[in-house]
């Protein structure tokens, strides 16, 4: 994927460049511009080809992120309603600001400081939407899609809360309890760094007793909530920990994931 970074801060562009390709097997092609005006000039002249994804700052000298998003949409909407996919980075998380960002033509937004895991998830979402658009087979262009700002606020709140939260694979046919998401607070009860938690088995990591595992699986096999139960573990916890399991459903599909909240 070709990503264009637009920010009047050299250090911010450098940080984003590092975060985007951090730990990635396939590295993205990255271009840069220090302003909205510079980005438009470089694209128009062919110095930078039209990128797949643009990540731009909201508050820049000269053209603002609002103005740039609107201009990009006006110039390139005939090529595709979704290309370029625009992600606005802002320190302002008010709903009014987010709605204005989306109304200006952006597809998504991220709050500052940028979290590397959230950034890479956003890029995967963008990549899938772009792939879907390009496989349209000559049909009408896919409308520009935007993540509901309320969902983004909720995701940000979970990521930043002091309560340890993890999303684990725990379906009937897959009781591995493999962690696919963990917020920063999970490091308090697990003693693992946040980036080390992904892919770990929560049950193995915390050495759950057979009795505790049986209780948890009994509820999970029925797609039930298991709320605020003492953690049964063979490890010595420095603090008392309770767990709550909340099934994550998608329509009529069987429950395959559980949101696990640690209460201390």
Short mmCIF file of C-alpha atoms in Angstrom, two decimals:
data_model
loop_
_atom_site.label_atom_id
_atom_site.label_comp_id
_atom_site.label_asym_id
_atom_site.label_seq_id
_atom_site.Cartn_x
_atom_site.Cartn_y
_atom_site.Cartn_z
CA UNK A 1 0.00 0.00 0.00
CA UNK A 2 1.15 3.54 -0.73
CA UNK A 3 0.64 5.86 2.23
CA UNK A 4 1.08 9.64 2.20
CA UNK A 5 1.84 11.36 5.52
CA UNK A 6 0.89 15.05 5.69
CA UNK A 7 1.95 16.95 8.81
CA UNK A 8 3.86 20.16 9.38
CA UNK A 9 5.86 18.47 12.16
CA UNK A 10 8.95 16.61 10.94
CA UNK A 11 9.15 14.61 14.17
CA UNK A 12 5.50 13.51 13.90
CA UNK A 13 6.00 12.33 10.32
CA UNK A 14 9.10 10.43 11.38
CA UNK A 15 7.23 8.79 14.26
CA UNK A 16 4.30 7.78 12.03
CA UNK A 17 6.70 6.37 9.44
CA UNK A 18 8.26 4.17 12.13
CA UNK A 19 4.93 3.06 13.62
CA UNK A 20 3.35 2.18 10.28
CA UNK A 21 5.93 -0.45 9.40
CA UNK A 22 6.73 -1.56 12.95
CA UNK A 23 6.74 -5.36 13.07
CA UNK A 24 5.16 -5.67 9.63
CA UNK A 25 6.23 -8.45 7.27
CA UNK A 26 5.05 -6.41 4.26
CA UNK A 27 6.33 -2.86 4.42
CA UNK A 28 4.19 -0.02 3.09
CA UNK A 29 5.52 2.54 0.64
CA UNK A 30 5.49 5.89 2.43
CA UNK A 31 5.64 9.43 1.03
CA UNK A 32 5.60 12.69 2.97
CA UNK A 33 4.48 16.30 2.66
CA UNK A 34 4.83 19.13 5.17
CA UNK A 35 1.53 20.86 4.29
CA UNK A 36 -1.72 20.44 2.46
CA UNK A 37 -0.55 22.76 -0.29
CA UNK A 38 2.67 20.79 -0.76
CA UNK A 39 0.82 17.49 -0.91
CA UNK A 40 -1.57 18.73 -3.62
CA UNK A 41 1.31 20.16 -5.65
CA UNK A 42 3.33 16.94 -5.45
CA UNK A 43 0.36 14.77 -6.46
CA UNK A 44 -0.64 17.10 -9.31
CA UNK A 45 2.93 17.21 -10.68
CA UNK A 46 3.36 13.47 -10.48
CA UNK A 47 6.19 13.71 -7.95
CA UNK A 48 3.95 11.61 -5.69
CA UNK A 49 1.46 9.28 -7.31
CA UNK A 50 -2.06 9.32 -5.89
CA UNK A 51 -1.71 7.30 -2.67
CA UNK A 52 -4.00 4.55 -1.45
CA UNK A 53 -4.15 6.03 2.05
CA UNK A 54 -3.53 9.55 3.33
CA UNK A 55 -2.84 10.23 7.01
CA UNK A 56 -3.05 13.93 7.74
CA UNK A 57 -2.97 16.20 10.74
CA UNK A 58 -6.06 18.25 11.47
CA UNK A 59 -4.32 21.42 12.65
CA UNK A 60 -1.61 22.56 10.25
CA UNK A 61 -0.29 25.92 9.17
CA UNK A 62 -1.98 27.01 5.96
CA UNK A 63 -4.59 24.55 4.73
CA UNK A 64 -6.30 22.74 7.60
CA UNK A 65 -7.12 19.04 7.65
CA UNK A 66 -10.79 19.87 7.01
CA UNK A 67 -9.94 21.94 3.95
CA UNK A 68 -7.46 19.39 2.60
CA UNK A 69 -9.88 16.47 2.97
CA UNK A 70 -12.57 18.42 1.14
CA UNK A 71 -10.16 19.42 -1.65
CA UNK A 72 -8.89 15.85 -2.10
CA UNK A 73 -12.44 14.55 -2.40
CA UNK A 74 -13.35 17.21 -4.97
CA UNK A 75 -10.26 16.56 -7.08
CA UNK A 76 -10.21 12.78 -7.06
CA UNK A 77 -13.80 11.66 -6.49
CA UNK A 78 -14.15 10.68 -10.16
CA UNK A 79 -11.38 8.09 -9.83
CA UNK A 80 -13.02 6.40 -6.86
CA UNK A 81 -15.20 7.48 -3.97
CA UNK A 82 -12.89 5.71 -1.58
CA UNK A 83 -9.43 6.49 -3.02
CA UNK A 84 -7.56 8.02 -1.41
CA UNK A 85 -8.71 6.65 1.96
CA UNK A 86 -8.25 9.57 4.34
CA UNK A 87 -7.42 9.21 8.04
CA UNK A 88 -7.29 12.43 10.07
CA UNK A 89 -5.14 12.59 13.20
CA UNK A 90 -6.37 14.98 15.88
CA UNK A 91 -5.97 15.75 19.57
CA UNK A 92 -9.60 16.92 19.60
CA UNK A 93 -11.95 14.02 20.35
CA UNK A 94 -15.24 15.87 20.74
CA UNK A 95 -18.11 14.39 18.75
CA UNK A 96 -18.67 17.70 16.93
CA UNK A 97 -15.04 17.70 15.75
CA UNK A 98 -15.23 14.07 14.64
CA UNK A 99 -18.47 14.64 12.73
CA UNK A 100 -16.94 17.65 11.03
CA UNK A 101 -13.87 15.56 10.09
CA UNK A 102 -16.10 12.91 8.49
CA UNK A 103 -18.31 15.51 6.79
CA UNK A 104 -15.22 17.05 5.16
CA UNK A 105 -14.60 13.79 3.28
CA UNK A 106 -12.34 11.83 5.63
CA UNK A 107 -13.02 8.14 6.12
CA UNK A 108 -11.69 7.77 9.65
CA UNK A 109 -9.83 9.53 12.44
CA UNK A 110 -7.28 8.70 15.13
CA UNK A 111 -6.66 10.51 18.38
CA UNK A 112 -3.27 11.72 19.56
CA UNK A 113 -0.96 10.33 20.80
CA UNK A 114 -1.18 7.68 18.10
CA UNK A 115 -1.20 4.10 19.41
CA UNK A 116 0.77 1.73 17.17
CA UNK A 117 -1.75 -1.13 17.50
CA UNK A 118 -4.73 1.11 16.73
CA UNK A 119 -2.86 2.65 13.79
CA UNK A 120 -2.09 -0.74 12.27
CA UNK A 121 -5.67 -1.94 12.76
CA UNK A 122 -6.94 1.20 11.04
CA UNK A 123 -4.61 0.52 8.12
CA UNK A 124 -5.85 -3.07 7.83
CA UNK A 125 -9.44 -1.82 7.74
CA UNK A 126 -8.53 0.67 5.03
CA UNK A 127 -6.66 -1.97 3.03
CA UNK A 128 -9.66 -4.34 3.06
CA UNK A 129 -12.07 -1.61 2.01
CA UNK A 130 -9.78 -0.55 -0.81
CA UNK A 131 -9.41 -4.16 -1.97
CA UNK A 132 -13.19 -4.55 -1.93
CA UNK A 133 -13.58 -1.36 -3.97
CA UNK A 134 -10.99 -2.40 -6.57
CA UNK A 135 -12.69 -5.80 -7.08
CA UNK A 136 -15.98 -4.23 -8.07
CA UNK A 137 -15.77 -5.66 -11.59
CA UNK A 138 -16.84 -2.46 -13.32
CA UNK A 139 -19.79 -1.81 -11.05
CA UNK A 140 -20.51 1.56 -9.53
CA UNK A 141 -17.79 2.78 -7.15
CA UNK A 142 -18.14 1.71 -3.53
CA UNK A 143 -19.28 4.69 -1.43
CA UNK A 144 -16.73 6.13 0.96
CA UNK A 145 -17.08 4.33 4.25
CA UNK A 146 -16.44 5.80 7.68
CA UNK A 147 -16.17 4.23 11.09
CA UNK A 148 -18.94 5.41 13.40
CA UNK A 149 -17.31 8.06 15.63
CA UNK A 150 -19.09 6.55 18.62
CA UNK A 151 -17.36 3.24 17.98
CA UNK A 152 -14.01 4.98 17.73
CA UNK A 153 -14.61 6.76 21.02
CA UNK A 154 -15.55 3.47 22.68
CA UNK A 155 -12.44 1.76 21.30
CA UNK A 156 -10.27 4.62 22.53
CA UNK A 157 -11.89 4.51 25.97
CA UNK A 158 -11.28 0.75 26.30
CA UNK A 159 -7.69 1.14 25.19
CA UNK A 160 -6.98 3.87 27.72
CA UNK A 161 -9.00 2.69 30.72
CA UNK A 162 -7.22 1.62 33.91
CA UNK A 163 -9.28 -1.60 33.98
CA UNK A 164 -7.45 -4.52 32.31
CA UNK A 165 -9.43 -5.73 29.27
CA UNK A 166 -8.69 -8.44 26.70
CA UNK A 167 -10.52 -9.98 23.75
CA UNK A 168 -9.90 -13.72 23.49
CA UNK A 169 -10.77 -16.55 21.11
CA UNK A 170 -12.97 -18.85 23.14
CA UNK A 171 -15.53 -20.50 20.90
CA UNK A 172 -16.96 -23.97 21.50
CA UNK A 173 -14.56 -25.45 18.93
CA UNK A 174 -11.66 -23.21 19.89
CA UNK A 175 -11.26 -22.85 23.65
CA UNK A 176 -7.67 -21.67 23.31
CA UNK A 177 -8.26 -18.30 25.00
CA UNK A 178 -5.70 -16.82 22.60
CA UNK A 179 -5.52 -13.07 23.11
CA UNK A 180 -6.21 -11.02 19.98
CA UNK A 181 -6.48 -7.67 21.77
CA UNK A 182 -5.24 -6.41 25.14
CA UNK A 183 -5.24 -2.87 26.48
CA UNK A 184 -2.25 -1.36 28.25
CA UNK A 185 -3.73 -1.99 31.71
CA UNK A 186 -3.52 -5.77 31.13
CA UNK A 187 0.17 -5.53 31.95
CA UNK A 188 -0.75 -4.86 35.60
CA UNK A 189 -2.19 -8.35 36.23
CA UNK A 190 -0.17 -10.38 33.73
CA UNK A 191 3.36 -8.94 34.07
CA UNK A 192 3.70 -9.03 30.26
CA UNK A 193 4.36 -6.01 28.07
CA UNK A 194 1.36 -5.03 25.95
CA UNK A 195 2.89 -6.09 22.63
CA UNK A 196 3.85 -9.47 24.15
CA UNK A 197 0.25 -10.29 25.11
CA UNK A 198 -1.07 -10.70 21.57
CA UNK A 199 -1.16 -14.39 20.65
CA UNK A 200 -0.70 -15.58 24.22
CA UNK A 201 -3.20 -18.00 25.75
CA UNK A 202 -4.81 -16.22 28.69
CA UNK A 203 -5.51 -19.57 30.38
CA UNK A 204 -1.93 -20.83 29.99
CA UNK A 205 -0.40 -17.49 30.87
CA UNK A 206 -2.28 -17.31 34.16
CA UNK A 207 -2.10 -21.06 34.84
CA UNK A 208 -5.84 -21.52 35.35
CA UNK A 209 -6.80 -24.47 37.52
CA UNK A 210 -8.76 -27.34 35.96
CA UNK A 211 -11.79 -26.44 38.10
CA UNK A 212 -11.74 -22.83 36.98
CA UNK A 213 -11.33 -23.82 33.32
CA UNK A 214 -14.30 -26.20 33.60
CA UNK A 215 -16.48 -23.42 35.06
CA UNK A 216 -15.49 -20.95 32.36
CA UNK A 217 -15.97 -23.40 29.49
CA UNK A 218 -19.35 -24.49 30.84
CA UNK A 219 -20.62 -20.93 30.52
CA UNK A 220 -18.88 -20.26 27.21
CA UNK A 221 -20.30 -23.39 25.58
CA UNK A 222 -23.73 -21.91 26.26
CA UNK A 223 -22.77 -18.43 25.10
CA UNK A 224 -23.41 -17.03 28.55
CA UNK A 225 -21.96 -14.21 30.60
CA UNK A 226 -19.71 -15.17 33.48
CA UNK A 227 -19.63 -12.12 35.71
CA UNK A 228 -17.22 -11.13 38.46
CA UNK A 229 -15.87 -14.52 39.55
CA UNK A 230 -12.64 -14.97 41.57
CA UNK A 231 -9.71 -15.91 39.36
CA UNK A 232 -8.84 -19.58 39.85
CA UNK A 233 -5.13 -19.74 39.13
CA UNK A 234 -2.07 -21.74 40.09
CA UNK A 235 0.03 -18.58 40.08
CA UNK A 236 0.44 -16.41 43.12
CA UNK A 237 -1.37 -13.12 42.49
CA UNK A 238 -0.14 -10.15 44.47
CA UNK A 239 -3.65 -8.71 44.42
CA UNK A 240 -7.12 -10.27 44.42
CA UNK A 241 -8.42 -10.56 40.86
CA UNK A 242 -11.93 -11.28 39.63
CA UNK A 243 -12.90 -11.88 36.01
CA UNK A 244 -15.96 -11.13 33.93
CA UNK A 245 -16.56 -12.80 30.55
CA UNK A 246 -18.88 -11.12 28.06
CA UNK A 247 -19.74 -12.97 24.81
CA UNK A 248 -19.03 -11.01 21.64
CA UNK A 249 -21.70 -11.86 19.09
CA UNK A 250 -21.91 -11.05 15.39
CA UNK A 251 -25.47 -11.43 14.17
CA UNK A 252 -26.64 -15.05 14.34
CA UNK A 253 -23.13 -16.50 14.24
CA UNK A 254 -21.98 -18.70 17.15
CA UNK A 255 -20.02 -16.94 19.87
CA UNK A 256 -16.33 -17.17 19.04
CA UNK A 257 -14.83 -14.41 21.16
CA UNK A 258 -15.14 -13.20 24.72
CA UNK A 259 -14.33 -9.87 26.25
CA UNK A 260 -12.50 -10.54 29.50
CA UNK A 261 -12.38 -7.81 32.14
CA UNK A 262 -10.09 -8.03 35.17
CA UNK A 263 -11.46 -6.52 38.39
CA UNK A 264 -8.86 -5.77 41.05
#
